[in-house]
PDB file of C-alpha atoms in Angstrom:
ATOM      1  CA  UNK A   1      18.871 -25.555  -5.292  1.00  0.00           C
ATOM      2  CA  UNK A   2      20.064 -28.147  -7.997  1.00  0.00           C
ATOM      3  CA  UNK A   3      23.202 -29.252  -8.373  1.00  0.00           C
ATOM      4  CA  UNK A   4      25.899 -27.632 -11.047  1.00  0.00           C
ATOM      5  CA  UNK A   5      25.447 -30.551 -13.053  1.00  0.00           C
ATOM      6  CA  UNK A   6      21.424 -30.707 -14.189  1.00  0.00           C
ATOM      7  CA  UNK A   7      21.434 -26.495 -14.220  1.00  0.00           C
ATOM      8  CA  UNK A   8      21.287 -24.737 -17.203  1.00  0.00           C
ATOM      9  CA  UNK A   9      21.697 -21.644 -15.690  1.00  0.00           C
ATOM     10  CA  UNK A  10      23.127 -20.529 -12.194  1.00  0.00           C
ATOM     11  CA  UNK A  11      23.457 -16.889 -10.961  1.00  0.00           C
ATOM     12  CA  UNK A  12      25.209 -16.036  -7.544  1.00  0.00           C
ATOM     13  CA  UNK A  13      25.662 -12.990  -5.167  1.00  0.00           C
ATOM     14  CA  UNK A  14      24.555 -10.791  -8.683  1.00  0.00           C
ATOM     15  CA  UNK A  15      24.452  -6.927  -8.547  1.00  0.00           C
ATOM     16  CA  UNK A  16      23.542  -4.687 -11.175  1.00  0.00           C
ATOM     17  CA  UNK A  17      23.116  -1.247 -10.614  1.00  0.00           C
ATOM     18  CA  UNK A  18      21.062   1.893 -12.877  1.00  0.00           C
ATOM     19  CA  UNK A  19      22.788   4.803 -12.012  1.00  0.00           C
ATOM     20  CA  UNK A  20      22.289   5.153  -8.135  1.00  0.00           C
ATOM     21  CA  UNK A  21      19.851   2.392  -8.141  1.00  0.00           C
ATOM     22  CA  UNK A  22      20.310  -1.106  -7.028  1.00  0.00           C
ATOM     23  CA  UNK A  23      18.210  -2.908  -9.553  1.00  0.00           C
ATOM     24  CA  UNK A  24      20.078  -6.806  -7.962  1.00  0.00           C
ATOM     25  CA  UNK A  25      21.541  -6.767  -4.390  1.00  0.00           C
ATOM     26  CA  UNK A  26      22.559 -10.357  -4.048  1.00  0.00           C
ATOM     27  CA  UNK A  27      20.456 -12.367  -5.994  1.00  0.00           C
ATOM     28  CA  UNK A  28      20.992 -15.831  -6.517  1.00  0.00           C
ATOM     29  CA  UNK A  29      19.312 -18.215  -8.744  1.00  0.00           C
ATOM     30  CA  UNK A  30      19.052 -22.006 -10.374  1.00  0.00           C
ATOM     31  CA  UNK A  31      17.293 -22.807 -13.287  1.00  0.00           C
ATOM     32  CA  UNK A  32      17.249 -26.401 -14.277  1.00  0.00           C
ATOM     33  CA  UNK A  33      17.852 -27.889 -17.523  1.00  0.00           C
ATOM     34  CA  UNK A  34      14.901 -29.643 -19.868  1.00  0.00           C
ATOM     35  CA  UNK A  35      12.189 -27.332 -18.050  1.00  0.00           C
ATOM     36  CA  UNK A  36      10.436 -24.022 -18.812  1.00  0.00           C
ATOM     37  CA  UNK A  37      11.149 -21.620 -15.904  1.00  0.00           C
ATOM     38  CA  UNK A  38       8.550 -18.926 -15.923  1.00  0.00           C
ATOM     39  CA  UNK A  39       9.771 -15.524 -14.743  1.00  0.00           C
ATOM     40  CA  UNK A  40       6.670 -13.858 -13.699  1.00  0.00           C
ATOM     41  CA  UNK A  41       5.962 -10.179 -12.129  1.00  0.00           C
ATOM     42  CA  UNK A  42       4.793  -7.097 -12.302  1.00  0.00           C
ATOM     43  CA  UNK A  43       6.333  -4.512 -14.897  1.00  0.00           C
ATOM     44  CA  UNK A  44       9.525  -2.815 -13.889  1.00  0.00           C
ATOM     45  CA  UNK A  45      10.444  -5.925 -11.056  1.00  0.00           C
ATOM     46  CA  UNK A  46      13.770  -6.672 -13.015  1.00  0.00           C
ATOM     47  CA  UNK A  47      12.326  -9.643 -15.045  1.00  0.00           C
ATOM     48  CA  UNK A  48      14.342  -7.896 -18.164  1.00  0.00           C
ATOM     49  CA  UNK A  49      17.074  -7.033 -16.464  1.00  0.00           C
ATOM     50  CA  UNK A  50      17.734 -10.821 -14.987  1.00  0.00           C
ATOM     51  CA  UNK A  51      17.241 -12.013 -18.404  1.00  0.00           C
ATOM     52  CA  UNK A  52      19.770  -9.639 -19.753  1.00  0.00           C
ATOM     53  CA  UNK A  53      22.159 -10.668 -17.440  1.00  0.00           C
ATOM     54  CA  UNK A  54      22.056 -14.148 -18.330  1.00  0.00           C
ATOM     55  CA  UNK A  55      22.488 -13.943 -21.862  1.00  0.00           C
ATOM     56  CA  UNK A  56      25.257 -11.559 -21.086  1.00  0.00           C
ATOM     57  CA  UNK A  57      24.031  -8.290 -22.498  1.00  0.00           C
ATOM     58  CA  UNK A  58      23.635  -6.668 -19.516  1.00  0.00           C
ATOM     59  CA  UNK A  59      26.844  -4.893 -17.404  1.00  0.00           C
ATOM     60  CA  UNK A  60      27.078  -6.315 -13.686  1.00  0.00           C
ATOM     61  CA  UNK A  61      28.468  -4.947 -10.732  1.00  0.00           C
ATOM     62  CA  UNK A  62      28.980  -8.086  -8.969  1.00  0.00           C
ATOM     63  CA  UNK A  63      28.543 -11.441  -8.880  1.00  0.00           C
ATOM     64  CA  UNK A  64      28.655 -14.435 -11.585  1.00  0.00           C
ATOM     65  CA  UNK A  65      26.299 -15.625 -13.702  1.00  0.00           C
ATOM     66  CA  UNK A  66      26.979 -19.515 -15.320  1.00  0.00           C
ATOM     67  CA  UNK A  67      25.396 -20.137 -18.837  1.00  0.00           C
ATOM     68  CA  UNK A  68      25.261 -23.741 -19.776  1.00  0.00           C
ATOM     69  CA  UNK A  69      28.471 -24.403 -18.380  1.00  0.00           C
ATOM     70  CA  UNK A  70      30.509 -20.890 -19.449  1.00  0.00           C
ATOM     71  CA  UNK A  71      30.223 -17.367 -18.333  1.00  0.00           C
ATOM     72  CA  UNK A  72      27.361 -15.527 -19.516  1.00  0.00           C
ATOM     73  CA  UNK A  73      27.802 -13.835 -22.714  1.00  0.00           C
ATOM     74  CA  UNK A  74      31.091 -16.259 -23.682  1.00  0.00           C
ATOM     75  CA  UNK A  75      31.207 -16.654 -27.209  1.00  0.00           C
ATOM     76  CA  UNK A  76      31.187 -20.132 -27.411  1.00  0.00           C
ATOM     77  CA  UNK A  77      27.923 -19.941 -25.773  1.00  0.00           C
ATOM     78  CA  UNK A  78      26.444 -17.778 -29.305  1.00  0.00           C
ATOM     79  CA  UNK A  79      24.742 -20.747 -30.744  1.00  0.00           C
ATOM     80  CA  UNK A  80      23.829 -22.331 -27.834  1.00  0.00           C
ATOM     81  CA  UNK A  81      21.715 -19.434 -26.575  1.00  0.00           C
ATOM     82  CA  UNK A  82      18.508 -17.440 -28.038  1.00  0.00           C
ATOM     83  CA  UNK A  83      17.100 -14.003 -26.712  1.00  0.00           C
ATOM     84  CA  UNK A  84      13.691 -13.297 -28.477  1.00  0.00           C
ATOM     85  CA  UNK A  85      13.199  -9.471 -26.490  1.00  0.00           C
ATOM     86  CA  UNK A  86      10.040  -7.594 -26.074  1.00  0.00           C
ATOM     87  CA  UNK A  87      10.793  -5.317 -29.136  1.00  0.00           C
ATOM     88  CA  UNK A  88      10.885  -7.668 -32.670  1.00  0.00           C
ATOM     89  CA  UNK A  89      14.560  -7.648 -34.040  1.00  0.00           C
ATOM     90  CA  UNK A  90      13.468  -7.981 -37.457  1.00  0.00           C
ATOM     91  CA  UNK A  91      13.722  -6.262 -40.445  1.00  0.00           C
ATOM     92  CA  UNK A  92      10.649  -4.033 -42.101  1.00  0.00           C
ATOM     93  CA  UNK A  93      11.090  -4.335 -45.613  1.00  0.00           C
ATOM     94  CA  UNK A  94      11.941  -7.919 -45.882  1.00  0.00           C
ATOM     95  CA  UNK A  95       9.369 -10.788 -45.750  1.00  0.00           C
ATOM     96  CA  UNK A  96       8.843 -13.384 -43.233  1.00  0.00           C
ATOM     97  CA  UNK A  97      11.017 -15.873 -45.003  1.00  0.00           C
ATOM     98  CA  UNK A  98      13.650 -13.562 -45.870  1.00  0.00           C
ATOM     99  CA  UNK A  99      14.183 -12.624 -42.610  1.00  0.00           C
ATOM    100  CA  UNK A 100      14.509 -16.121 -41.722  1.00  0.00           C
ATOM    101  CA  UNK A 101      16.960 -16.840 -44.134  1.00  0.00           C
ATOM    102  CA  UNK A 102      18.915 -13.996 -43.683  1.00  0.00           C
ATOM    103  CA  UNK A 103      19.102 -15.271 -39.502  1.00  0.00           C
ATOM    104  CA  UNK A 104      19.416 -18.826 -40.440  1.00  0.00           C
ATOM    105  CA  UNK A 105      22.560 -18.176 -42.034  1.00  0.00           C
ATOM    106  CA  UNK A 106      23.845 -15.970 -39.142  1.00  0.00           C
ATOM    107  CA  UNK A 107      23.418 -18.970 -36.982  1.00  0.00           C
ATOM    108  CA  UNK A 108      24.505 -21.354 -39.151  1.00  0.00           C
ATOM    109  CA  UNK A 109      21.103 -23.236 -38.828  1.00  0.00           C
ATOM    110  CA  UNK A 110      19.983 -25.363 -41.812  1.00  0.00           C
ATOM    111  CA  UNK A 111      17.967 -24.070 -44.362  1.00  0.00           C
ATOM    112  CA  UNK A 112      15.352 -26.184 -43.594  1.00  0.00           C
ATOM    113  CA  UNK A 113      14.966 -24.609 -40.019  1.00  0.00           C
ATOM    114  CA  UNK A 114      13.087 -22.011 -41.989  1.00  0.00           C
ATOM    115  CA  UNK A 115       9.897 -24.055 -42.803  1.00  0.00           C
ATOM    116  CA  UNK A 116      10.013 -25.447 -39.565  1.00  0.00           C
ATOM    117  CA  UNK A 117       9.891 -22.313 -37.571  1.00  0.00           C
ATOM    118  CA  UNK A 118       7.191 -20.769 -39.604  1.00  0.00           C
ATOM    119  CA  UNK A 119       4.945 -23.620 -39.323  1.00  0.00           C
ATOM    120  CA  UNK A 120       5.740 -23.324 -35.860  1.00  0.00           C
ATOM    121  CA  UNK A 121       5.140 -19.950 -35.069  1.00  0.00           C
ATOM    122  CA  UNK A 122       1.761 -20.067 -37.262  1.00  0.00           C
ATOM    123  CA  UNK A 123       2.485 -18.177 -40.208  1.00  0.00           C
ATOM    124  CA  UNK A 124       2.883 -20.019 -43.031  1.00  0.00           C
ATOM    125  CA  UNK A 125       0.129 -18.611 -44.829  1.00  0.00           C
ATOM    126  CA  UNK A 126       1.877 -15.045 -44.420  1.00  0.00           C
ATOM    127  CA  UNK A 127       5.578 -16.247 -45.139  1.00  0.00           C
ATOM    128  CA  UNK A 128       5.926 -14.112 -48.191  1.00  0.00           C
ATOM    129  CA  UNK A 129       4.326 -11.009 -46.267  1.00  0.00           C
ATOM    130  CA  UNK A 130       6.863  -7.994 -45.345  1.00  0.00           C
ATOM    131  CA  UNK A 131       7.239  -7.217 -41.691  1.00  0.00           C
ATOM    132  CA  UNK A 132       5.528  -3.849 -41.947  1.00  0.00           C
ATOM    133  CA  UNK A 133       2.557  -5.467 -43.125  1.00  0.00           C
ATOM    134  CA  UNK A 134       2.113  -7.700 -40.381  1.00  0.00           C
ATOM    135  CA  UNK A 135       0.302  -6.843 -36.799  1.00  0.00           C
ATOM    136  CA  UNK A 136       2.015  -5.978 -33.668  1.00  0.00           C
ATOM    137  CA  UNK A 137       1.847  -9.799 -32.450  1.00  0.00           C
ATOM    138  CA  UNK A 138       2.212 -11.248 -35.906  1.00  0.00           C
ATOM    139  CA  UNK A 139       5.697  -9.227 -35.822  1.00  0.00           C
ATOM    140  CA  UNK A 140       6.262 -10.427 -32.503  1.00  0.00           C
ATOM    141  CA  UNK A 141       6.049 -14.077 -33.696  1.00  0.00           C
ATOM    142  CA  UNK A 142       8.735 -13.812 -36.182  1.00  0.00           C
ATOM    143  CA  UNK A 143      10.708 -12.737 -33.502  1.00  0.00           C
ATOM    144  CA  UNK A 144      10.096 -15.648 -31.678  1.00  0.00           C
ATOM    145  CA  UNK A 145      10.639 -17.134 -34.894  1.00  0.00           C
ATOM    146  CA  UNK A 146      13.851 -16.248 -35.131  1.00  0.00           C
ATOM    147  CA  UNK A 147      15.293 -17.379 -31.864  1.00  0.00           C
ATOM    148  CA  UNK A 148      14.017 -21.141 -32.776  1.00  0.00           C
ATOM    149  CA  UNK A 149      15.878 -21.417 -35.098  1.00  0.00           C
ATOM    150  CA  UNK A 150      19.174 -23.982 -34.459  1.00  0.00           C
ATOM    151  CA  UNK A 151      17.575 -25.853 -32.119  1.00  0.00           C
ATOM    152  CA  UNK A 152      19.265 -23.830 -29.483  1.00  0.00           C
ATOM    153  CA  UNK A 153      19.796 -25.540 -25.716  1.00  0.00           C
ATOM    154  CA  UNK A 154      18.491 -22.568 -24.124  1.00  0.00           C
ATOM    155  CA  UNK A 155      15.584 -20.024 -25.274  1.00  0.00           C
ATOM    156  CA  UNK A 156      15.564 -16.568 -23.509  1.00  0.00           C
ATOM    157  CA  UNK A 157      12.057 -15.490 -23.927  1.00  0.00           C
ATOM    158  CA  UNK A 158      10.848 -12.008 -22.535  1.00  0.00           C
ATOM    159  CA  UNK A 159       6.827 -11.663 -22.783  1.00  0.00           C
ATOM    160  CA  UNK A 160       6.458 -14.016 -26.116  1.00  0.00           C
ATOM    161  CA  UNK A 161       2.929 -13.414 -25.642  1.00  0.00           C
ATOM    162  CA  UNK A 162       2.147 -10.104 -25.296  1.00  0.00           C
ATOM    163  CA  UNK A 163      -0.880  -8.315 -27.174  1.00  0.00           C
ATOM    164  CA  UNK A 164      -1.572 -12.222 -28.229  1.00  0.00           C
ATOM    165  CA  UNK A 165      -4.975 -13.351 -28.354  1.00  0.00           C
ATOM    166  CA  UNK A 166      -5.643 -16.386 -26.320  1.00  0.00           C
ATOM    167  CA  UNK A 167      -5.858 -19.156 -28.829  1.00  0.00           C
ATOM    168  CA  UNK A 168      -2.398 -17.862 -30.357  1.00  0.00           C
ATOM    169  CA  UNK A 169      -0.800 -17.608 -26.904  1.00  0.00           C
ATOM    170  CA  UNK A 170      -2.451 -21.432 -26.078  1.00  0.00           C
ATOM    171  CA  UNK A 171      -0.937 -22.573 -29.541  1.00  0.00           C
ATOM    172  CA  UNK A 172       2.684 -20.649 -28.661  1.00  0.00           C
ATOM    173  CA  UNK A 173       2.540 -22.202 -25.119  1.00  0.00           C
ATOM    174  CA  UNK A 174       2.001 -25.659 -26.983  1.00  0.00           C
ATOM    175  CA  UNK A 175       5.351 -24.863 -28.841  1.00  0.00           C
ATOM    176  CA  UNK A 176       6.907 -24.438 -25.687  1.00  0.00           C
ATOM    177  CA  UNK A 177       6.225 -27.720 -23.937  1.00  0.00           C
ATOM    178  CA  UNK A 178       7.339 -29.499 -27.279  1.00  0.00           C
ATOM    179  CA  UNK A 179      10.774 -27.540 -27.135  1.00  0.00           C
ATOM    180  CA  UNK A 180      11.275 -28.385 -23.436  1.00  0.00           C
ATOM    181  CA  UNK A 181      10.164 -32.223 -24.205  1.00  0.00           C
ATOM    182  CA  UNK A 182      12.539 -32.494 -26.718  1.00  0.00           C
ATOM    183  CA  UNK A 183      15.259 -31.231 -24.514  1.00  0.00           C
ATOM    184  CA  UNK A 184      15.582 -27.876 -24.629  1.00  0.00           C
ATOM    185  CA  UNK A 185      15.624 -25.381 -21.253  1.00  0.00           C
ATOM    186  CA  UNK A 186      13.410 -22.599 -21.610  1.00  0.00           C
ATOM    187  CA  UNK A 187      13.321 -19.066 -19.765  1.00  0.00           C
ATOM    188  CA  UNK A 188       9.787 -16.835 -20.196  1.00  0.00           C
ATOM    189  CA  UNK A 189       8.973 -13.933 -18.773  1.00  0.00           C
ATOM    190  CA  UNK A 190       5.418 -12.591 -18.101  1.00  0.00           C
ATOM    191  CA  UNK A 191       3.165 -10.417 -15.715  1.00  0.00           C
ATOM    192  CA  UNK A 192       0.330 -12.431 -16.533  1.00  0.00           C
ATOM    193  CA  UNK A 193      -0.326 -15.047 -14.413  1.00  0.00           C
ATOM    194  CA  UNK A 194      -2.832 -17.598 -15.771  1.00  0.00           C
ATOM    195  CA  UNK A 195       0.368 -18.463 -17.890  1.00  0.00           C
ATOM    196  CA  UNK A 196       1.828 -19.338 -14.415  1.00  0.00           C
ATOM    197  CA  UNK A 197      -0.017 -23.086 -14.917  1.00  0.00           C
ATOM    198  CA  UNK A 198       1.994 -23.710 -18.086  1.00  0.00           C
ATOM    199  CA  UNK A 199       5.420 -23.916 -16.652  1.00  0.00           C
ATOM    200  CA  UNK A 200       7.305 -26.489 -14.521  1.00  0.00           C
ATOM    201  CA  UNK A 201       9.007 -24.289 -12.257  1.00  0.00           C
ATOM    202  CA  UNK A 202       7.544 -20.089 -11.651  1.00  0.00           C
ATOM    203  CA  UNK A 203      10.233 -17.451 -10.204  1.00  0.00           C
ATOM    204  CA  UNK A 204       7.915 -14.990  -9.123  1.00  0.00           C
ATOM    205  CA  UNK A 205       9.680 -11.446  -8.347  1.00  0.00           C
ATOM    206  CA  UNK A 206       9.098  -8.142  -6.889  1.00  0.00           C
ATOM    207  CA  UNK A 207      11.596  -4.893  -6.676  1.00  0.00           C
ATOM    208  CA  UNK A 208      14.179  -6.349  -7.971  1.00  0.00           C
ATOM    209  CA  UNK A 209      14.223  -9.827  -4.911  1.00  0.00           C
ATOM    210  CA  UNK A 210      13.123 -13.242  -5.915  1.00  0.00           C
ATOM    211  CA  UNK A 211       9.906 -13.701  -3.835  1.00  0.00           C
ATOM    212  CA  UNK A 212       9.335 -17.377  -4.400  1.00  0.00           C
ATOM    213  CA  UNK A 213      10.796 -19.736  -6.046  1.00  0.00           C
ATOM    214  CA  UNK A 214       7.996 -22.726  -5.939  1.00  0.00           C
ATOM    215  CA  UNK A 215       6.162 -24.851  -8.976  1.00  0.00           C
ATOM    216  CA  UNK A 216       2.717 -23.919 -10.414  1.00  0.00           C
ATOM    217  CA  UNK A 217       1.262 -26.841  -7.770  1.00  0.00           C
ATOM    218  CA  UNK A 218       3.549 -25.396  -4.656  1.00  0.00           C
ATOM    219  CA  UNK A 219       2.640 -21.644  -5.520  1.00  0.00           C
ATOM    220  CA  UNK A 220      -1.355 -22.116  -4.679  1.00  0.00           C
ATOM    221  CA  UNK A 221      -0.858 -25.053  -2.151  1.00  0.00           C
ATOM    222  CA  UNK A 222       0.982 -22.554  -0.300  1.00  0.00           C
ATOM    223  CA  UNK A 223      -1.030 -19.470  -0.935  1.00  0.00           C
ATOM    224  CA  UNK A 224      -4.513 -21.718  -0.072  1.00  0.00           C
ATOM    225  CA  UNK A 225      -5.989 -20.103  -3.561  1.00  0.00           C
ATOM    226  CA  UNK A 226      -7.234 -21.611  -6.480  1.00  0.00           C
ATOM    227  CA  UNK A 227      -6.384 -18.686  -9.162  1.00  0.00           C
ATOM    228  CA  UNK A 228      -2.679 -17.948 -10.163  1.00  0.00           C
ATOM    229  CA  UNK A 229      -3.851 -13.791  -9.751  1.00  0.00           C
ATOM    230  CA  UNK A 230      -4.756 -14.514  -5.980  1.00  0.00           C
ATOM    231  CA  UNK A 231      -1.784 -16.307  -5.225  1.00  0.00           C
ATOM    232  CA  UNK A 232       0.916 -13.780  -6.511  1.00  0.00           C
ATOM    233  CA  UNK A 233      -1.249 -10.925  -4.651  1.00  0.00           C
ATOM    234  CA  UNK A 234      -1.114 -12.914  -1.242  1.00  0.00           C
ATOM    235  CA  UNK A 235       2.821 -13.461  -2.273  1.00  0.00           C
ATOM    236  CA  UNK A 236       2.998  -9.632  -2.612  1.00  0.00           C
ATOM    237  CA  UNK A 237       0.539  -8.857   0.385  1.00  0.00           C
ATOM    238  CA  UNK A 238       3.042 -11.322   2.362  1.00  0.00           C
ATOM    239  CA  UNK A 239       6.100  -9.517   1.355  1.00  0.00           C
ATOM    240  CA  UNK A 240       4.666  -6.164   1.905  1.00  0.00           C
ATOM    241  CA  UNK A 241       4.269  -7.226   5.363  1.00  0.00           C
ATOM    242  CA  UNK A 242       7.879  -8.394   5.670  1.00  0.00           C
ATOM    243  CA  UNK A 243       9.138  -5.079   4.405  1.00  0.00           C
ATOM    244  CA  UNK A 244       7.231  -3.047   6.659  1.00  0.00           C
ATOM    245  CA  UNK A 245       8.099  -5.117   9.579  1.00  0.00           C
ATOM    246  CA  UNK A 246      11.727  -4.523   8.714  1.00  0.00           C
ATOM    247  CA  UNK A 247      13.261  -7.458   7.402  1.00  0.00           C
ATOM    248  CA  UNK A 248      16.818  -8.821   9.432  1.00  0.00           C
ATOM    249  CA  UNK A 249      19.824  -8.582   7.513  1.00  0.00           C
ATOM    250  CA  UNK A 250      22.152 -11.245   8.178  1.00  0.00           C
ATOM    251  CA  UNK A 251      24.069  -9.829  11.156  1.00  0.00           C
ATOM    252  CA  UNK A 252      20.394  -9.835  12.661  1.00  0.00           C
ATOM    253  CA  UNK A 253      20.392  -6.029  12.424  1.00  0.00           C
ATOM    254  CA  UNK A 254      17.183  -4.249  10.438  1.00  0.00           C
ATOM    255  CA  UNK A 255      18.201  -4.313   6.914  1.00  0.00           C
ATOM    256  CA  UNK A 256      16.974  -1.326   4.791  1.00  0.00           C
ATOM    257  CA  UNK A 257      13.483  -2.318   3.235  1.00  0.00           C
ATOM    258  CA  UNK A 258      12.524  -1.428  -0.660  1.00  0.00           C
ATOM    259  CA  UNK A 259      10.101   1.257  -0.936  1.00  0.00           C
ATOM    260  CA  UNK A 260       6.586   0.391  -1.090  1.00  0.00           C
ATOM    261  CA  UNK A 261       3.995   1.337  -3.473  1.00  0.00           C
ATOM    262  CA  UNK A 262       1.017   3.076  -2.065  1.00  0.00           C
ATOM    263  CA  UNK A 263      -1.196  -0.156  -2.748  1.00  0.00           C
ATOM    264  CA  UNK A 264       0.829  -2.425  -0.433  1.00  0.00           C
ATOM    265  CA  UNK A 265       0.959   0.709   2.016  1.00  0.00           C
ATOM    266  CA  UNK A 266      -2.670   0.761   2.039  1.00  0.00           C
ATOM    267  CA  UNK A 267      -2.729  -2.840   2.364  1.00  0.00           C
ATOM    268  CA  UNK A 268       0.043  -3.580   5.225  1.00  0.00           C
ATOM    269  CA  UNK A 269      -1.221  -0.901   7.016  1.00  0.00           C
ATOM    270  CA  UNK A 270      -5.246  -0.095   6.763  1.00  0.00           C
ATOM    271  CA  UNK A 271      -7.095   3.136   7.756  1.00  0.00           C
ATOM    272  CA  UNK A 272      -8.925   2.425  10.953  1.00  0.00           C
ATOM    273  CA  UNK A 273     -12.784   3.113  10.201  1.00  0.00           C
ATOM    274  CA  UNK A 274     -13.868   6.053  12.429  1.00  0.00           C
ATOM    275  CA  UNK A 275     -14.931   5.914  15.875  1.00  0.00           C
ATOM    276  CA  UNK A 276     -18.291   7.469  14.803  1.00  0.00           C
ATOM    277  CA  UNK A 277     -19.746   7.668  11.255  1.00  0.00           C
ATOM    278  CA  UNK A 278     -21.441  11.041  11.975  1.00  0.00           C
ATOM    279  CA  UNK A 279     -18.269  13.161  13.000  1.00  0.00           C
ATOM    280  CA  UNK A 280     -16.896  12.206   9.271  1.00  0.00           C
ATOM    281  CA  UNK A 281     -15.726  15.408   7.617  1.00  0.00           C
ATOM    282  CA  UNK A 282     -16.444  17.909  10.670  1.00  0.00           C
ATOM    283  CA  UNK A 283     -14.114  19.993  10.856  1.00  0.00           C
ATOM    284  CA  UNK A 284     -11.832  20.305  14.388  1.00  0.00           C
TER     285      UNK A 284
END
């Protein structure tokens, strides 16, 4: 853990529920200032749902969660804070620079932030395209687009580079590592893991519990792999285990373990080959 004053972000003891669902049961995490903190996980392990909570769009049972200083969500926090989310927030019928401008003066960035975030982003030949023209990832770039713009302190980013080829994601990853250079704390989510290597510090997650909490370097010297794929799937083989060991709550009695999927079932517990290959399939 880091100390209050180098954190741009600190969550403690948070609970959110869906319904009857605990999607957070105590969670608690630190995300340092000046760094890019990849999220990473498979679909549906409350990636989203963290990020929503921190940029204080999401309701909370329990808990606190510390934005640069304030509350999540505080209002003097508004310019301070960007949330680019999976789905483009941009508007159809208005070009690329429009929609910038229109933003810019939301956020009471400059007008020159406009120019800048294009180049940026990679579209400056398409500035004076309409969103509807534009593919699926050039869309999602404007998006991204958008939540440059200010110079904001910290940059909520959920899957920037989905449906991105790889040179695009390389040159967006690029962008990154200049914003965090230059001062700026970035959050990213993604469930692919080669972009595991790009970040400074990886919260990897599973079902809704932080699963490690290491550095691109830490995460295979402790898995003994070589590929960022291998080394989350030994993280998730390992915590399969746990669960189906029954993992101690803190009173030391067995705490209630998250459902597994049939995968980890299959690979926590593995069908024992039969005693004699030719009595396969007889019948009893």
């Amino acid at each position: 853990m880091n100390s209050a004053g180098t954190d741009a972000v600190s969550v403690r003891d948070l609970h959110v529920r869906r319904g009857k669902t605990e999607v957070f049961t105590s969670l608690d995490l630190d995300i340092p200032r000046g760094q890019i903190t990849g999220l990473m996980g498979p679909s549906g392990c409350g990636k989203t749902t963290l990020m929503r909570a921190i940029v204080g769009v999401q309701k909370i049972a329990g808990g606190s969660v510390t934005v640069l200083g304030e509350p999540g969500g505080s209002r003097a926090l508004r310019r301070r804070v960007a949330y680019d989310t999976q789905a483009a927030s941009v508007y159809g019928d208005l070009t690329i620079q429009q929609n910038l401008r229109y933003f810019a003066r939301l956020v009471g960035a400059p007008g020159r932030d406009v120019d800048r975030v294009i180049e940026q982003v990679g579209l400056a030949d398409q500035r004076d395209q309409t969103i509807d023209s534009l593919s699926g990832g050039q869309e999602s770039r404007v998006s991204l687009a958008v939540a440059m713009l200010g110079d904001p302190e910290l940059l909520v980013l959920d899957e920037p580079t989905v449906g991105l080829d790889p040179v695009l994601r390389a040159e967006l990853w690029a962008v990154f590592r200049a914003l965090a250079d230059a001062g700026a704390t970035l959050v990213v989510s993604s469930h692919v893991m080669d972009e595991a290597v790009r970040c400074d510090r990886l919260v990897l997650m599973r079902a809704g519990r932080i699963i490690a909490d290491t550095t691109p370097d830490g995460l295979l010297a402790d898995t003994g792999t070589t590929d960022p794929d291998a080394a989350f799937l030994t993280l998730i083989e390992r915590d399969a285990v746990r669960q189906a060991q029954g993992p101690r709550a803190p009173g030391g009695s067995p705490a209630e373990p998250h459902p597994l999927t049939r995968r980890e079932l299959r690979e926590a517990h593995p069908p024992e080959a039969p005693a004699n290959p030719t009595d396969e399939g007889s019948g009893s």
